[in-house]
Coordinates of C-alpha atoms (C1' of nucleotides) in Angstrom, one line a residue:
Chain A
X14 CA 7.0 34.7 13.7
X15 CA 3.7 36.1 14.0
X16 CA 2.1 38.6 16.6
X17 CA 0.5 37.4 19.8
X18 CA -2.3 39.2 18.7
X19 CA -3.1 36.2 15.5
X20 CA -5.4 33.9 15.9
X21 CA -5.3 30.7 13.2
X22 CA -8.2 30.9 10.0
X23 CA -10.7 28.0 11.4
X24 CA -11.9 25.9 8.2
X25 CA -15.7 24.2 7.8
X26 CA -15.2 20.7 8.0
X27 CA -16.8 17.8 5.6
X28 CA -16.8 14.2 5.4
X29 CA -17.0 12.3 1.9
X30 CA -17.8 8.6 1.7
X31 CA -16.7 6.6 -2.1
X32 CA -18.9 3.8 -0.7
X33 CA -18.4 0.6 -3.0
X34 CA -20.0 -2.2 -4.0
X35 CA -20.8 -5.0 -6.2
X36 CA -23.9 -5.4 -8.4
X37 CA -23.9 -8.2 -10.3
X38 CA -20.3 -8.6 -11.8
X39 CA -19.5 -4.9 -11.6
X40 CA -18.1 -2.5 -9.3
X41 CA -20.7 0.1 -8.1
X42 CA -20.4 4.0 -6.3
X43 CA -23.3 5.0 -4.5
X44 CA -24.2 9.1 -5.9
X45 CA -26.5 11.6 -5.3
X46 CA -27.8 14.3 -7.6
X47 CA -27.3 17.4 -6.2
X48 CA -30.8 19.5 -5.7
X49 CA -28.7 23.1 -5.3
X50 CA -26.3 25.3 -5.8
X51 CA -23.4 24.5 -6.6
X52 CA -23.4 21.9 -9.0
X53 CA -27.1 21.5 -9.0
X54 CA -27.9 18.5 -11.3
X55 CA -24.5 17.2 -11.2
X56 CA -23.8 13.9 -9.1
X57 CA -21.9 14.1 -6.1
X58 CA -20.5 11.8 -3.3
X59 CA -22.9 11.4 -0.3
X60 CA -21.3 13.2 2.5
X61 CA -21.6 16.3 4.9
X62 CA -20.2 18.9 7.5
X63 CA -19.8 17.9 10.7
X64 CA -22.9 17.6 12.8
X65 CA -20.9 19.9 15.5
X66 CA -18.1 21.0 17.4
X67 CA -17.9 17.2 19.6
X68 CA -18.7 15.1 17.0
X69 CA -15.7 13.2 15.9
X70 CA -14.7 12.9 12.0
X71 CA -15.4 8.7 12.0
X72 CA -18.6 9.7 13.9
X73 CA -19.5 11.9 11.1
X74 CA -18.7 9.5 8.5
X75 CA -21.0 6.8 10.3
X76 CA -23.3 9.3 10.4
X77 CA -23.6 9.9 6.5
X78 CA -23.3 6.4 5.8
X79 CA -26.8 5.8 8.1
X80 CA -28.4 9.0 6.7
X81 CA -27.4 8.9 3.2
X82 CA -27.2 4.5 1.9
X83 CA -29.0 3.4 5.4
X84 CA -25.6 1.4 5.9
X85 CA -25.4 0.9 9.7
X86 CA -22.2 1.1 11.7
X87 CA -21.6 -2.7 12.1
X88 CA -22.3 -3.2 8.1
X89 CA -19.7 -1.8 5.9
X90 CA -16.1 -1.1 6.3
X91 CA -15.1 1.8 6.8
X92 CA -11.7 4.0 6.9
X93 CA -9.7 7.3 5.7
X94 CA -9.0 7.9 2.3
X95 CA -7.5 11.5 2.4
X96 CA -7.8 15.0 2.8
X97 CA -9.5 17.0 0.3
X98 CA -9.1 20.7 1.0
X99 CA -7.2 23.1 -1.0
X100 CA -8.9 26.7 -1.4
X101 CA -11.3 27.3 -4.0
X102 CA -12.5 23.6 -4.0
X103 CA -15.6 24.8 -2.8
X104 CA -17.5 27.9 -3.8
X105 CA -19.1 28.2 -0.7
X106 CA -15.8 29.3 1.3
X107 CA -13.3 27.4 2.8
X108 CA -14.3 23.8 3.1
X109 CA -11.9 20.6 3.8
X110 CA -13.0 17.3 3.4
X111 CA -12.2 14.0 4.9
X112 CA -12.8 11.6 2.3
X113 CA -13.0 8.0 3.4
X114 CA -13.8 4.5 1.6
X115 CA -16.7 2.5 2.5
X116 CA -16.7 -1.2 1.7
X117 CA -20.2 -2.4 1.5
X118 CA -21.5 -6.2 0.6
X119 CA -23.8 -6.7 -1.9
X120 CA -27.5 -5.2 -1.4
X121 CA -30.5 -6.0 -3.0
X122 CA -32.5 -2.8 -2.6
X123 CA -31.0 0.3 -5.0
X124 CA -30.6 2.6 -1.9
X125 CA -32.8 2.3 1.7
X126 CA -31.4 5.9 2.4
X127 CA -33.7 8.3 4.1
X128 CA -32.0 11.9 3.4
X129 CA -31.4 11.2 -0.3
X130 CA -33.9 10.1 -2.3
X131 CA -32.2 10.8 -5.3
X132 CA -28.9 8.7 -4.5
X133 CA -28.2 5.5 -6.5
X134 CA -25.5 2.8 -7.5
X135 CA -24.0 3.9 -10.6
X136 CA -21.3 1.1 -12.1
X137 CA -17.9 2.9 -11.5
X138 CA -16.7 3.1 -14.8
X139 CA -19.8 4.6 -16.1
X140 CA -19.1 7.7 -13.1
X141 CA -15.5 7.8 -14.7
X142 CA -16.7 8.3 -18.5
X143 CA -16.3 11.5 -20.1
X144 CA -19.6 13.3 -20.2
X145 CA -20.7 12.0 -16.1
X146 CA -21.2 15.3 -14.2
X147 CA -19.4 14.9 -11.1
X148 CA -19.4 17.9 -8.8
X149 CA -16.8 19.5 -6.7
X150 CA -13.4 17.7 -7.2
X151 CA -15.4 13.9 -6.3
X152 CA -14.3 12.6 -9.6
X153 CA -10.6 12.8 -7.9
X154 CA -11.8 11.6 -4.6
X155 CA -13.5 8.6 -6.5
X156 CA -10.2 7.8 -8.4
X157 CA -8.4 7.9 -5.8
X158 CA -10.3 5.7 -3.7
X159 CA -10.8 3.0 -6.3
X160 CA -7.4 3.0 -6.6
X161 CA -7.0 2.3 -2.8
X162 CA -9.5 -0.5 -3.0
X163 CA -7.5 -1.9 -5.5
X164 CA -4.3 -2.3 -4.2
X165 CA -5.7 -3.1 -0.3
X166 CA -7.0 -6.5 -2.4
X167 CA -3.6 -7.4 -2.4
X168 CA -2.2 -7.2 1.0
X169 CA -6.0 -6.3 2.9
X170 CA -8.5 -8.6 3.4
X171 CA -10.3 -5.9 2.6
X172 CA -12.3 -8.0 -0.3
X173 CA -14.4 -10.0 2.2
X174 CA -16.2 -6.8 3.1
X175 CA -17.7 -6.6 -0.2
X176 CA -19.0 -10.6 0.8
X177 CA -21.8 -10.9 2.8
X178 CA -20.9 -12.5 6.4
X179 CA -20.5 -15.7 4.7
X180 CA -19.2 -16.3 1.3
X181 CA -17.7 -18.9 -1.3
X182 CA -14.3 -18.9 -2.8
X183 CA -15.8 -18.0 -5.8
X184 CA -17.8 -15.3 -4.7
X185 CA -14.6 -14.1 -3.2
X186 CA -13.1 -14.3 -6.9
X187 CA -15.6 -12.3 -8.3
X188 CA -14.8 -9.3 -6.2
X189 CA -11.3 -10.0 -6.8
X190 CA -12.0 -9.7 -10.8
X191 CA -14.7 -6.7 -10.5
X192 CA -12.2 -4.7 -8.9
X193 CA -9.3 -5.1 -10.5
X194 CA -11.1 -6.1 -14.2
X195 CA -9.4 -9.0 -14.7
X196 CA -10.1 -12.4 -14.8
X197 CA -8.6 -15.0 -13.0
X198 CA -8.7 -18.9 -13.1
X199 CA -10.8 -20.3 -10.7
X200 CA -8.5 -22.8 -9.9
X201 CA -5.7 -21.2 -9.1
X202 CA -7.2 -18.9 -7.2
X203 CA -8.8 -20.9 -4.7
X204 CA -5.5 -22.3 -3.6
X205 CA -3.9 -19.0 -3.5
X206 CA -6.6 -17.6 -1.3
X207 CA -6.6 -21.3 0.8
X208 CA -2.6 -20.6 1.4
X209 CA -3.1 -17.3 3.1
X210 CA -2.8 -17.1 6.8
X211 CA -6.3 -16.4 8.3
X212 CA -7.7 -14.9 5.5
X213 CA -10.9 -17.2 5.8
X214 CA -12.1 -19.9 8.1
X215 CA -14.4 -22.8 7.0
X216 CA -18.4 -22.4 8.1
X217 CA -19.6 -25.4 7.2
X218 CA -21.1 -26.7 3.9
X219 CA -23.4 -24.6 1.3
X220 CA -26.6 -25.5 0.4
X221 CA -26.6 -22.5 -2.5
X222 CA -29.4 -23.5 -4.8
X223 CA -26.8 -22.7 -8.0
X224 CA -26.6 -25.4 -10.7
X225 CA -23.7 -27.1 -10.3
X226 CA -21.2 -29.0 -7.2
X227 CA -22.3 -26.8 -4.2
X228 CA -19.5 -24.6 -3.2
X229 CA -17.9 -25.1 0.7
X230 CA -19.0 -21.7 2.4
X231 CA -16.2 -19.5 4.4
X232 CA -16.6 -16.4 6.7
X233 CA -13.4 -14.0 6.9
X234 CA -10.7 -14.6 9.6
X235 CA -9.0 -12.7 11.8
X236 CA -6.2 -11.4 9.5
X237 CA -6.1 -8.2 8.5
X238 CA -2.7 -8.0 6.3
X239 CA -2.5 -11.1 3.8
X240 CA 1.0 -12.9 3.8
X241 CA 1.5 -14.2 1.4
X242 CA -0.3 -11.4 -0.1
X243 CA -2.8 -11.8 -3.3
X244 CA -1.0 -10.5 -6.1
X245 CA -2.4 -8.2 -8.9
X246 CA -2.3 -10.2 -12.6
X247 CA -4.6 -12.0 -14.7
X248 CA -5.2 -10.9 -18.5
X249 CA -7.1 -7.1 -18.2
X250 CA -10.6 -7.5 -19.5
X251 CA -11.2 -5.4 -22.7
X252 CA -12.4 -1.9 -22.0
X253 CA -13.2 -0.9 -18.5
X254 CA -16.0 0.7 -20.6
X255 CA -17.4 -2.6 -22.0
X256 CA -17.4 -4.4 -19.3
X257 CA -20.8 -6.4 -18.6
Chain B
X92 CA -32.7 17.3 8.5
X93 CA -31.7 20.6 10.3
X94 CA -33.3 23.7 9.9
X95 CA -32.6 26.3 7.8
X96 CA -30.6 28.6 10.3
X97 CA -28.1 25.7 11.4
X98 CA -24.6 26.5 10.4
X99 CA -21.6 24.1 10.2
X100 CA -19.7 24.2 13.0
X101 CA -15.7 25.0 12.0
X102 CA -12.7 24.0 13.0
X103 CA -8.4 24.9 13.4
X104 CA -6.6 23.4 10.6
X105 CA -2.8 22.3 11.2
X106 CA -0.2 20.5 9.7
X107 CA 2.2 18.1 11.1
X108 CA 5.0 16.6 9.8
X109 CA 6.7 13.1 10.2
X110 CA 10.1 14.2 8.7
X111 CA 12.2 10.9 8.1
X112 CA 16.1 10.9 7.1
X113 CA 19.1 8.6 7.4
X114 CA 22.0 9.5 9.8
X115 CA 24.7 6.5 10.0
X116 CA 23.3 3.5 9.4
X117 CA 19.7 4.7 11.7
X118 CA 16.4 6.3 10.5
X119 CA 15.9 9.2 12.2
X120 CA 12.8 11.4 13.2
X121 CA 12.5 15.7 13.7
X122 CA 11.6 16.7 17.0
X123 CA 10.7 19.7 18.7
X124 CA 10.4 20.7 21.9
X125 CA 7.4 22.3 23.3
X126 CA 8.7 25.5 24.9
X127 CA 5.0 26.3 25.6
X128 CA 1.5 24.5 27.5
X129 CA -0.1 22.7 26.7
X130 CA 2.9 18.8 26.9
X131 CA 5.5 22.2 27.5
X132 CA 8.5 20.1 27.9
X133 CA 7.2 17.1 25.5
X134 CA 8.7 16.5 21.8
X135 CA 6.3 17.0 19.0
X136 CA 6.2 16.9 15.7
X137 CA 6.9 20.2 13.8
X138 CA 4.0 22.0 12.4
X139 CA 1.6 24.2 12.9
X140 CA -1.9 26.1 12.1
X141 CA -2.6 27.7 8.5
X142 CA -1.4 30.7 8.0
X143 CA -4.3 32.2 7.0
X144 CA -7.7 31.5 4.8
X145 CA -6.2 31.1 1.4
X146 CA -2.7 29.1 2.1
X147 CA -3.2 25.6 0.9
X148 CA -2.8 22.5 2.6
X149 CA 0.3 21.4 0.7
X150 CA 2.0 25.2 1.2
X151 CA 1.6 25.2 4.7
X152 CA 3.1 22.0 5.2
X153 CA 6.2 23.1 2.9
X154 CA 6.0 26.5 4.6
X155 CA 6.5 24.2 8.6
X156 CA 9.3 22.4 6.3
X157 CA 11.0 25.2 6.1
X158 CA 10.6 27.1 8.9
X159 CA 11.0 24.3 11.6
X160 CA 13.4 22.2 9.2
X161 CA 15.1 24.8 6.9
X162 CA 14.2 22.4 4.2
X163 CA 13.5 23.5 0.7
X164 CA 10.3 22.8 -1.5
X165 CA 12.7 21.2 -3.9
X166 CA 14.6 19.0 -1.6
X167 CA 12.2 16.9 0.0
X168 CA 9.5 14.3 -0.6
X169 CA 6.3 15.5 0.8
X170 CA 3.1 13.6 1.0
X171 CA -0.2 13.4 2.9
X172 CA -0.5 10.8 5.4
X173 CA -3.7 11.1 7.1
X174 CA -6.2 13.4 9.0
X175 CA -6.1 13.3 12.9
X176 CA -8.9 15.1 14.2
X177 CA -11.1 13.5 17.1
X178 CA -12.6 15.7 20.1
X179 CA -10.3 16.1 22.6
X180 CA -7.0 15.6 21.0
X181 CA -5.6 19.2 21.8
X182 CA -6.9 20.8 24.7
X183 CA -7.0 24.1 23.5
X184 CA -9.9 23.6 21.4
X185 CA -11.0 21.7 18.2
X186 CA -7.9 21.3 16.1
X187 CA -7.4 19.0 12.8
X188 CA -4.4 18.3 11.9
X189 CA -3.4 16.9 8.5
X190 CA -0.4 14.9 9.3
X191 CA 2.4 14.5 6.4
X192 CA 5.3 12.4 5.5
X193 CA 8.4 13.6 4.4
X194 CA 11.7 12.6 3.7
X195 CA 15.0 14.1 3.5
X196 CA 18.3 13.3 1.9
X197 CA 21.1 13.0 4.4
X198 CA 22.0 16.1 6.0
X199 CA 25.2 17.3 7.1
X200 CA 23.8 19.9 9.9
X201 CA 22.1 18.7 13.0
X202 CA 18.8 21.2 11.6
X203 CA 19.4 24.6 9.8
X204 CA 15.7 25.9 10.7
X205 CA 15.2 29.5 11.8
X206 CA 11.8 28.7 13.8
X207 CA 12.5 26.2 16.7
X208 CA 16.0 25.8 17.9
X209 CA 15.2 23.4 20.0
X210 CA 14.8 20.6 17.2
X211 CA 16.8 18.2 16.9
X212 CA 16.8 14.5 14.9
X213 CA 16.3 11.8 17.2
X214 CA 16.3 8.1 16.2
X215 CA 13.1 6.7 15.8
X216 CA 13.2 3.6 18.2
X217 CA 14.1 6.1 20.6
X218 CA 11.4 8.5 20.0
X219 CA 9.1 5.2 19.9
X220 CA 11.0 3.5 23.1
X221 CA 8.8 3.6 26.7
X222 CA 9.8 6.7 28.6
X223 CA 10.5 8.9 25.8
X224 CA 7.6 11.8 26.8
X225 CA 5.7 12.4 23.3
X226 CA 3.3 15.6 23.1
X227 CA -0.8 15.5 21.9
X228 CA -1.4 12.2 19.9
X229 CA 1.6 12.8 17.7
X230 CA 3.2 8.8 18.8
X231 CA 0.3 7.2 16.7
X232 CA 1.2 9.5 13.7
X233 CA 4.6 8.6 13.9
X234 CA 3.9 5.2 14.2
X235 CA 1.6 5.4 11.1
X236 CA 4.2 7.6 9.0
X237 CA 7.0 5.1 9.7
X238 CA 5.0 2.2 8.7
X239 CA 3.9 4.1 5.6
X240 CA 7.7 4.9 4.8
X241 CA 7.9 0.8 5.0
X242 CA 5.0 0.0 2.8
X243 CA 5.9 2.3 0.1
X244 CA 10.0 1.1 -0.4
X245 CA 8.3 -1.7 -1.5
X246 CA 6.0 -0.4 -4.1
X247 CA 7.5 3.1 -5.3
X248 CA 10.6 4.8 -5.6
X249 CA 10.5 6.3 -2.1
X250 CA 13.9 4.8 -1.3
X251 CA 15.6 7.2 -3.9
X252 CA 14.5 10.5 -2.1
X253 CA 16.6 9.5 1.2
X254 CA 19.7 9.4 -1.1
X255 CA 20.9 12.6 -2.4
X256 CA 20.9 13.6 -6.2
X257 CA 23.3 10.5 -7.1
X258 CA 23.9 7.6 -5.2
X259 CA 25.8 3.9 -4.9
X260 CA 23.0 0.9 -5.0
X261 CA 25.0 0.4 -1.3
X262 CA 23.7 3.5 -0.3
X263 CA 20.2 2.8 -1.5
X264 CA 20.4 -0.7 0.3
X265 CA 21.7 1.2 3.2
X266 CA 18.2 2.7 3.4
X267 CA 15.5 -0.3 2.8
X268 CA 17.9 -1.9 5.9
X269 CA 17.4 1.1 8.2
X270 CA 13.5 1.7 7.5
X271 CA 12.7 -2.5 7.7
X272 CA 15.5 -3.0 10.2
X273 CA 16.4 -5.7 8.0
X274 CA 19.6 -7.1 6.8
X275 CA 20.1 -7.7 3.1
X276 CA 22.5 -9.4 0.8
X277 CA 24.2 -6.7 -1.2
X278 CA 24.7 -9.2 -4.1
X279 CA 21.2 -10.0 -4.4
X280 CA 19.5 -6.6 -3.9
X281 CA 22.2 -5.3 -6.3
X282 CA 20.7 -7.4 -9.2
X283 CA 17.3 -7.0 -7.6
X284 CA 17.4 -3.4 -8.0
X285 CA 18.8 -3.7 -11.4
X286 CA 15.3 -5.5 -12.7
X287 CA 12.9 -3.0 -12.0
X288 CA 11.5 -0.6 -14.8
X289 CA 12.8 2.6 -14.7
X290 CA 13.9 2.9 -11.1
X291 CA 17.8 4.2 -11.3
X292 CA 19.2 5.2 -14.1
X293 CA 23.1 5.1 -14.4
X294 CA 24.8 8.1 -13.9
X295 CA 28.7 8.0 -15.1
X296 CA 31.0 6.3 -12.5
X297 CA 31.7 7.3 -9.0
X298 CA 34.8 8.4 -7.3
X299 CA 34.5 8.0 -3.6
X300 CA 37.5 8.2 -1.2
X301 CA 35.9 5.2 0.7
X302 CA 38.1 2.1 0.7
X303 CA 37.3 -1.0 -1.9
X304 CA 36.4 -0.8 -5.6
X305 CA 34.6 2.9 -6.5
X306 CA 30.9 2.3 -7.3
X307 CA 28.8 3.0 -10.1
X308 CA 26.8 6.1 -9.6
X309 CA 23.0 5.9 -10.2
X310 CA 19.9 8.4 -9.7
X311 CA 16.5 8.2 -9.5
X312 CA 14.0 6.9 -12.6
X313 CA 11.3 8.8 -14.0
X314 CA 9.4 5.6 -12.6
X315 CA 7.2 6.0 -9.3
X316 CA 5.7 2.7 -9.1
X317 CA 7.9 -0.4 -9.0
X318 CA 7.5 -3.3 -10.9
X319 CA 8.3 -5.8 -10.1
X320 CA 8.4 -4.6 -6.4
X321 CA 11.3 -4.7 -3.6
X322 CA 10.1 -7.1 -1.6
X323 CA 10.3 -6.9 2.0
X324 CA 12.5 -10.3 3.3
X325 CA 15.6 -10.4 5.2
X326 CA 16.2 -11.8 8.6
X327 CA 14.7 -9.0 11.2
X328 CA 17.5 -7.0 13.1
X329 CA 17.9 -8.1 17.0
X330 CA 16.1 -5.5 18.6
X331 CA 15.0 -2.0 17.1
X332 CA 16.3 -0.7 20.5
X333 CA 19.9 -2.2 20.5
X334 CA 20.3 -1.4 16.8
X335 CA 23.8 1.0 16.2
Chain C
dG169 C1' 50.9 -8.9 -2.4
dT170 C1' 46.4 -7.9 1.3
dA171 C1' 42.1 -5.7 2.6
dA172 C1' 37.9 -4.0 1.3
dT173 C1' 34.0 -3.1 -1.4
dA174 C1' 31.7 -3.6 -6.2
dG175 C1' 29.7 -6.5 -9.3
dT176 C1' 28.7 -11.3 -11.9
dG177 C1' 27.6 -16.3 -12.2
dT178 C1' 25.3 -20.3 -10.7
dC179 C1' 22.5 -23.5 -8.0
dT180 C1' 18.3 -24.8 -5.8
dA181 C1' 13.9 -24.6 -3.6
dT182 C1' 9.7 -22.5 -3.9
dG183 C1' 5.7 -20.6 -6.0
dA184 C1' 2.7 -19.0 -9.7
dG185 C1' 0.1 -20.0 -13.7
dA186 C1' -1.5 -23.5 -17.3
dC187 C1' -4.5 -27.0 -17.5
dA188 C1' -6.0 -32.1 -16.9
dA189 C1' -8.6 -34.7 -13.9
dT190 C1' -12.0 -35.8 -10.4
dA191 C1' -16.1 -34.7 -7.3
dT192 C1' -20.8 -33.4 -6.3
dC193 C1' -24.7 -31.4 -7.1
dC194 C1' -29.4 -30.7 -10.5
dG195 C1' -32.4 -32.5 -13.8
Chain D
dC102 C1' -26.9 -40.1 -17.8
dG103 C1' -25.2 -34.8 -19.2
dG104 C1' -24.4 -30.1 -17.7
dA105 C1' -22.5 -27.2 -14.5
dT106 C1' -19.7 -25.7 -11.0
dA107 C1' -16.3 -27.0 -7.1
dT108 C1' -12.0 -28.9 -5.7
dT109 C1' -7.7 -31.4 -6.4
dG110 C1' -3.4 -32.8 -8.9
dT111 C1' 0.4 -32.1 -11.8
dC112 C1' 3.6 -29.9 -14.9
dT113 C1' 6.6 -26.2 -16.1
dC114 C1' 8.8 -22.0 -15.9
dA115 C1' 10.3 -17.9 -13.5
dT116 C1' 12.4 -16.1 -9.7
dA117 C1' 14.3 -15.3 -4.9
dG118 C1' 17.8 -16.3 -1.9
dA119 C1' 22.3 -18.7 -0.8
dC120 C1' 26.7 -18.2 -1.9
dA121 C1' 31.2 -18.9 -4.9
dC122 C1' 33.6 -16.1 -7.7
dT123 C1' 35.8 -12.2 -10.3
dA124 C1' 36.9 -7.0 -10.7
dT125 C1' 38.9 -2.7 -9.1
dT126 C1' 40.4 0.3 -6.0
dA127 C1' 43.9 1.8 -1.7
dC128 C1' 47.8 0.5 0.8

DNA sequence: GTAATAGTGTCTATGAGACAATATCCG
DNA sequence: CGGATATTGTCTCATAGACACTATTAC
C-alpha cells in the first residue's frame, strides 16, 4: 500500500529495430556508428525515443525504419521482439526499449537512409565476433532477435519476407540455409516447402537469366503459421565465422 | 532532425501479469476486480505501475506476484510476454505496460495475496467466453499469454513448472491436455515423454493414496529446450466452453 | 478374485532424408 | 552436344499413433 499522495516514476521510451537481411549468401544487420556520447564510435542498432506523447510504439518503429534504412511501411516485416529496460542500461537515465525484428528482402543499395549516413549491413556473425563494439546492451537484443528469426522459419512464413514479392524455391532455400547455417538438399526441400498449406502460390513461369533450367517463380500465400511446419536440420556449416 | 531543445516525451511503466495454473482437470487464469475507475467493476489482470525509478522490470513483476498473488520469487515461472503500449489504451494517460506470463504449481488456497482480496482464479474459457466484462485491453494479452503457454509445452520444459517439485508423468499429461484442450493417450505420451534429453529426471518411487498401481515420481531436467519436441496432436476437446 | 491406474510391447502408416533420374534452359 | 540448375521419383529408415498386453496397488 502506498499513499494517495504517490504518483508512478514515468520512464523515456525507445524503439530498437534488428532489421535483417540477406546479402549474397549471408545474413546481414543493418548498424550505425554512433557519433556521441555514450558509446561514441561503437555500433549500435538504428532506433529512437518516441517522436511524442500520441505516437504509438509500431508508429515509432515505422518511423525509424523510414528515417534510419529508407524501408517504407509496406516493405519489410515488421513485429515485437521484447522489452529492453532494466536500470542502468542506459547512462543517460531511465530508458526502456521496445526492440522489434525487421524482416527486409534483399536490397541492392548498402543503405538509402537519410538520418544515418553512417549506417550499413554488417554480416551478422561478424557483429557477434569478439572484438565488434556494440553499444548499450544491442549485442543481446541482436541475439535475441536472430534467435527469433530462427525458430519463426519453422512454424512462420516469416522467410518469404526476406524474398522479394516474387521468388523461387531455391531462393526461398537460401534464406532457409543463411539463417539457420546449414545446408539443405535442394531436393528435398522443394517438396517440403510444396507440402505446406499456403505457404506459396504459383505466379507463373521465370524467365531468370541464370544458367541452368529456369526455375517456376512463387509469391507467398496467405498462411501465416506453416503446418506441417519446416523443421530445423541439415549438417551445420563449419564455423558461423567462416562462413562465405 | 529536431532541434536541439526537443526532449523525449516519457511515459508510465506497468506490469501485468497473465498468471496461469491448473485446478482440476482446467487451466485457470488470476483475476482482479477493479474496485476503482476507470472498467471499476471489470476483471483485470493483476499488476501495476513501478514502484519507483530504480525497480527493475523483472522485480516489479515479482513484486505484483506477490502482492496480488502471494506467490514467491522461487515458486513460479516468470517471463516477458510482450509490450502493450498504444495511445489510448488507458484513459488516464500514457501507460505501457509490459505484460508477463507466469505459471504456478497447483495451489491449494483460492489466492493467499495481501493486496487485492477480490482475486480470484477463474477458468480461462470463461474469462475468454462473450459476456464475461474484461477491463483496458487486457483480453488480447490473455489471449496472447495463453497461446504462448501452448507454443512453448511444445518446445521447452514449461509443462514441469505447473507441477509441483515432483510429479507422475499423468500429472504432467494432465497439463499439455488442459493448456491444448486436447486428449492424449497416456501410453503413448508416457514413452513420448521418456525420449526427450534431459526433461524429467526420476525421482525414487511415489506413494499416492490414489487408487491403481503407485507411479513413478519424476522432476524437472536441467533441460529447457526439448528435443525432440512434444508435439501438439490429439483429437481437439468438444468445446473449450463445455469442457469440465 | 475385481477395479483401477502404471508401464511395456508391437504393428502399421506416414514422413523425412538419401540419392537416382529426368527436364529445360544456355552456349 | 555438355554444363548447369530445376523438378520428379524411389528407396529406406525412423517415428507417431493405435492398441493389446502385463504389472502393481486397493479392496
Amino acid at each position: 500500500m502506498v499513499e494517495d499522495s504517490w504518483v508512478p516514476p514515468s520512464v523515456l521510451l525507445a524503439v530498437d529495430l534488428v532489421i535483417l537481411t540477406l546479402r549474397g549468401s549471408r545474413l546481414h544487420l543493418l548498424m550505425v556508428e554512433r557519433g556521441i556520447q555514450p558509446y561514441r564510435g561503437d555500433f549500435a542498432l538504428p532506433g529512437g525515443f518516441l517522436r511524442d506523447d500520441e505516437e504509438g510504439i509500431v508508429a515509432a518503429a515505422h518511423r525509424e525504419l523510414a528515417e534510419e534504412a529508407g524501408l517504407a511501411a509496406g516493405t519489410v516485416h515488421l513485429e515485437q521482439l521484447g522489452v529492453y529496460g532494466e536500470p542502468g542500461r542506459d547512462p543517460r537515465g531511465r530508458v526502456v526499449s521496445v526492440a522489434h525484428l525487421a524482416i527486409a528482402p534483399r536490397l541492392p543499395e548498402p543503405v538509402a537512409g537519410t538520418d544515418a549516413a553512417q549506417a550499413g549491413w554488417w554480416p551478422v556473425d561478424q557483429v557477434l565476433a569478439d572484438g565488434f563494439r556494440v553499444a548499450f546492451d544491442h549485442r543481446r537484443i541482436i541475439v535475441d532477435g536472430v534467435e527469433m528469426a530462427r525458430a519463426k522459419l519453422e512454424h512462420s512464413s516469416l522467410a518469404t519476407a526476406f524474398c522479394a514479392s516474387t521468388f523461387t524455391i531455391s531462393e526461398l532455400q537460401q534464406v532457409y540455409e543463411a539463417v539457420w547455417g546449414v545446408r539443405l538438399d535442394p531436393r528435398n526441400f522443394y517438396r517440403k516447402v510444396h507440402r505446406v498449406e499456403g505457404f506459396i502460390v504459383p505466379e507463373g513461369s521465370s524467365r531468370k537469366p541464370g544458367t541452368g533450367r529456369p526455375a517456376k517463380l512463387f509469391r507467398a500465400g496467405t498462411q501465416v503459421s506453416l503446418y506441417p511446419p519446416i523443421v530445423r536440420s541439415g549438417e551445420p556449416l563449419m564455423s558461423e565465422r567462416t562462413l562465405e
